XYZ file of C-alpha atoms in Angstrom:
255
model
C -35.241 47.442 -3.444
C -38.463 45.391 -3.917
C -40.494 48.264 -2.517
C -38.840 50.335 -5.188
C -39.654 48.555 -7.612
C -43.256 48.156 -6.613
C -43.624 52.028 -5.993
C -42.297 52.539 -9.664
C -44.794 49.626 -11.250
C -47.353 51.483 -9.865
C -47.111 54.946 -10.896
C -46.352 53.486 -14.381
C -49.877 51.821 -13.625
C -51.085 54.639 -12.863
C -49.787 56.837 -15.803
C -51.205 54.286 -18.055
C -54.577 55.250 -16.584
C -54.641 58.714 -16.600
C -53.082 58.073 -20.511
C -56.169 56.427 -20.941
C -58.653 58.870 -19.840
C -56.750 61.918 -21.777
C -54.496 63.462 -18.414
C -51.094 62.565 -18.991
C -50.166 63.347 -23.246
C -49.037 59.803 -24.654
C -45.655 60.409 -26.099
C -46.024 58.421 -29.851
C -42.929 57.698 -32.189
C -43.914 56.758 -35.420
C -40.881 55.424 -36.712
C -40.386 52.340 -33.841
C -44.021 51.562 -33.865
C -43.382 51.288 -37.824
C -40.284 48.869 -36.920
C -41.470 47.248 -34.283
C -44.447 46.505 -36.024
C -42.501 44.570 -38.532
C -40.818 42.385 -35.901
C -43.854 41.465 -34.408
C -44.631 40.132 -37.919
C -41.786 38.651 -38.394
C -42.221 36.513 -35.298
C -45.490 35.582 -35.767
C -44.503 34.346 -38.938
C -41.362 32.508 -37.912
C -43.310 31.050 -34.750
C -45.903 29.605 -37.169
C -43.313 27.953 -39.303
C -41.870 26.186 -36.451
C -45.067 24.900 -35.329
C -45.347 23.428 -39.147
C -42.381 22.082 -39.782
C -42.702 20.292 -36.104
C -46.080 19.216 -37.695
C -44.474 18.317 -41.265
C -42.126 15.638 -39.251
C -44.725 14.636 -36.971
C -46.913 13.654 -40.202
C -43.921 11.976 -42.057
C -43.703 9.545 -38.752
C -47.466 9.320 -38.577
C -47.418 8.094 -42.510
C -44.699 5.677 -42.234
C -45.996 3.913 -39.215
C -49.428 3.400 -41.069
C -47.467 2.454 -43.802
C -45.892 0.040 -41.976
C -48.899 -1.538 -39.938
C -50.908 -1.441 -43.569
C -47.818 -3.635 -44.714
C -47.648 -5.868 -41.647
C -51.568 -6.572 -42.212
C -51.242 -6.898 -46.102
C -48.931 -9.792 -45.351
C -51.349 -11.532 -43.342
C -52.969 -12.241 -46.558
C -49.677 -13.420 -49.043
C -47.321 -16.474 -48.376
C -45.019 -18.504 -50.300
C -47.944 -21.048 -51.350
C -49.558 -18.273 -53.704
C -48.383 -16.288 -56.776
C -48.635 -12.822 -54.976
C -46.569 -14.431 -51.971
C -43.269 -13.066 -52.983
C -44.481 -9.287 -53.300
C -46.447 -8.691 -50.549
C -43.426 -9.698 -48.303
C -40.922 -7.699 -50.342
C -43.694 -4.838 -49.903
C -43.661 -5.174 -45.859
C -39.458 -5.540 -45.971
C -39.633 -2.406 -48.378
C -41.826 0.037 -46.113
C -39.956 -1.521 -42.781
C -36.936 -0.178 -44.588
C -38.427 3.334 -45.202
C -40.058 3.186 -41.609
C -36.331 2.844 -39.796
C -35.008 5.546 -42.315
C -37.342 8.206 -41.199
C -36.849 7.238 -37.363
C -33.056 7.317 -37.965
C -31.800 9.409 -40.540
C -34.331 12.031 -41.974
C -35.709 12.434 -38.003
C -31.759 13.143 -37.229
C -30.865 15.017 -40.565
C -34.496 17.381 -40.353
C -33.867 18.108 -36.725
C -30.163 19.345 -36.887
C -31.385 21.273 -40.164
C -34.217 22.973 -40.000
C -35.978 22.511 -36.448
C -32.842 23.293 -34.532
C -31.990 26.471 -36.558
C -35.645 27.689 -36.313
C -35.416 26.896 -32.642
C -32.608 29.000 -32.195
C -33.933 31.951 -34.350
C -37.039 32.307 -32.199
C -35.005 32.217 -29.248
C -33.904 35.457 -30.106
C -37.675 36.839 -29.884
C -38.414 37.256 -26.196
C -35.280 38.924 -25.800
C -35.939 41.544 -27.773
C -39.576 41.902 -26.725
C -38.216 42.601 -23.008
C -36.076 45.148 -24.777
C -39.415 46.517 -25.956
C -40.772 46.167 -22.409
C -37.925 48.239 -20.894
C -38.445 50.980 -23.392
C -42.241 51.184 -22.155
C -41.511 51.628 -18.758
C -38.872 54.520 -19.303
C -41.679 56.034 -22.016
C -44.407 55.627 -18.999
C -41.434 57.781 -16.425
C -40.441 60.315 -19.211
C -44.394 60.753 -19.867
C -45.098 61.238 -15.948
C -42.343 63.253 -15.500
C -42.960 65.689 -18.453
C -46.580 65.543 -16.763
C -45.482 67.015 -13.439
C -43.659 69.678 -15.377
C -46.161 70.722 -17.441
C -48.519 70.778 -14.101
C -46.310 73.067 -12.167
C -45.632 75.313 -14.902
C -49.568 76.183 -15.134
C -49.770 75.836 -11.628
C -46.319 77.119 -9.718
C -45.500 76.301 -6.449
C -44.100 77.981 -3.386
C -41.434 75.912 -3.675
C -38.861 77.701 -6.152
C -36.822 74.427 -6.770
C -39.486 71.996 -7.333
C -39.987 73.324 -10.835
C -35.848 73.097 -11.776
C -35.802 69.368 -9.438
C -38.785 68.291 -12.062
C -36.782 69.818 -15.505
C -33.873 67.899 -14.370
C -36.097 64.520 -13.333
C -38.086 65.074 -17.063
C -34.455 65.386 -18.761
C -32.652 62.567 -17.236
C -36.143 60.307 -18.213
C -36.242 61.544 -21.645
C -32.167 60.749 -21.926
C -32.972 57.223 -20.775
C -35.978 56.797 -23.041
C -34.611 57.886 -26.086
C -31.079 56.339 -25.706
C -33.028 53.159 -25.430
C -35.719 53.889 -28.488
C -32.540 55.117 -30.711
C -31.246 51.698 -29.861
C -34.192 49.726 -30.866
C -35.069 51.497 -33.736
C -31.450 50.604 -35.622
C -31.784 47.267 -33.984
C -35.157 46.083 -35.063
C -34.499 46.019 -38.767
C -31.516 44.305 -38.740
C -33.185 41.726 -37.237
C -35.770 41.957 -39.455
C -33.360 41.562 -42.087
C -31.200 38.922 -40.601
C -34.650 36.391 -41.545
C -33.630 35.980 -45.232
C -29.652 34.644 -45.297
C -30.429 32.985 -42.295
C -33.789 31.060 -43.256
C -32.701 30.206 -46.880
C -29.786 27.550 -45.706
C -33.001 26.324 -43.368
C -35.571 26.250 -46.495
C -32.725 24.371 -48.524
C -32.784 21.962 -46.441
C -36.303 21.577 -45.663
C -36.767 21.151 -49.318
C -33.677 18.692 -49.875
C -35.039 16.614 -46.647
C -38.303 16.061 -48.663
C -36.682 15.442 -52.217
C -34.536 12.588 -50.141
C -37.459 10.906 -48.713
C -39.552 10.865 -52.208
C -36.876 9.936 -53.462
C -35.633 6.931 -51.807
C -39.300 6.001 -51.598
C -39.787 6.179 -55.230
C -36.470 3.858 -55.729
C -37.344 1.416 -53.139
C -41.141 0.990 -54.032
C -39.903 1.144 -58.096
C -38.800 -2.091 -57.229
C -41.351 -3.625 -56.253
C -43.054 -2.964 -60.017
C -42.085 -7.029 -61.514
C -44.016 -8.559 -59.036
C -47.361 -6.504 -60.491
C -48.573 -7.286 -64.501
C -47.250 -4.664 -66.895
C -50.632 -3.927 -68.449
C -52.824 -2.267 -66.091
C -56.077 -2.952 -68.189
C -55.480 -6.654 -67.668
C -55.684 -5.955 -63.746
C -58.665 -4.280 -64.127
C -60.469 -7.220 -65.893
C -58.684 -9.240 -63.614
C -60.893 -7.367 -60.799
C -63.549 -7.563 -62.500
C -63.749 -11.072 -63.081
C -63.046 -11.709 -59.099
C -65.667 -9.625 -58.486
C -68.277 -11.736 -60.958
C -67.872 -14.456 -59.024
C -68.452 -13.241 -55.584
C -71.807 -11.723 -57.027
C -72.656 -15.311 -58.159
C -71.190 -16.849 -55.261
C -75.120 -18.002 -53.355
C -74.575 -16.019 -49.880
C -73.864 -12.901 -51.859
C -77.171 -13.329 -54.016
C -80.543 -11.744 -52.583
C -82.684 -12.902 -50.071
């Protein structure tokens, strides 16, 4: 059975070859390379938006944990003996918050939601690329096989049933060629077509998964907003000022 298949791999091989160099005619079918194609678009294109949605959550976690160490630093600085004291360890209890949400429920809620369904349509992609595969190899025997036809036909020999054994091999390889191609060629656009009401639930929820976040980051941070003066050109003088005094401050003057 192995040595079968080995024999047949080759002489494929080797039709290939002779394809190449002009031999053995190359049978073309405009119509699957035209759908096929397409799916190999389409899977490009759904592979990449796996990788960046992948990418999109890694980046939330990355964002939150800085958050979170910039908070933990921040209140390094602010205790109860100073005015600030209050908000900057609201501010580190607020983004610890936010931090445990997007480990818990937007890591859960985005993976059920939109990596898991992407997952599972790309799954779909290799399967129908070995589809593609099989329908090469019968293409490569129906090509060989119209090949040795063609050759004894110009060239007949003594043998009066090799010509009617090689019709019958030619017709059997078409049959299994284009039963397979017919199948492809209804298949591929459905599949094709299958992207957009099964991707839209996915982009709903990629888009509600980031409204939640912004959201409940808004709120939370929102209330951090009485600890902070109202008017914002008072903090700038207020800056200002601190900054005065460091420039007058002797070790900051120039040497």
């Amino acid at each position: 059975m192995r040595r079968t298949g080995f024999k047949k791999n080759l002489n494929r091989a080797g039709t290939t070859l002779m394809q190449r160099t002009g031999v053995v005619d190359r049978t073309v079918d405009g119509e699957f390379e035209e759908e096929y194609e397409r799916f190999k678009n389409l899977e490009k294109k759904s592979e990449k938006l796996t990788k960046e949605a992948k990418g999109y959550l890694d980046a939330m976690r990355g964002m939150t944990g800085a958050q979170l160490r910039i908070a933990q630093t921040i209140g390094h600085f602010y205790d109860d003996t100073i005015i600030m004291g209050p908000g900057g360890q609201e501010y580190r209890r607020v983004i610890e918050k936010l931090d445990e949400e997007t480990k818990t429920e937007m890591d859960k809620a985005f993976r059920t939601t939109v990596l898991e369904p992407l997952a599972r349509f790309c799954a779909y992609f290799p399967e129908v690329n070995e589809a593609v595969k099989r329908r090469q190899k019968k293409l490569l025997d129906f090509d060989a096989q119209r090949a040795k036809v063609r050759k004894l036909v110009d060239k007949p020999s003594e043998d009066p049933q090799r010509l009617p054994r090689a019709e019958q091999e030619a017709n059997l390889a078409r049959e299994q060629y284009e039963n397979l191609n017919s199948i492809l060629i209804t298949d591929l656009p459905k599949v094709v077509e299958l992207r957009v009401p099964y991707l839209d639930p996915t982009f709903e929820a990629l888009v509600k998964s980031q409204l939640q976040f912004c959201r409940s980051s808004y709120e939370q941070l929102e209330g951090l907003r009485h600890h902070f003066p109202h008017e914002s050109d008072a903090s700038d003088r207020r800056v200002d000022d601190v900054l005065q005094q460091m420039r007058e401050l002797s070790i900051c003057g120039n040497f």
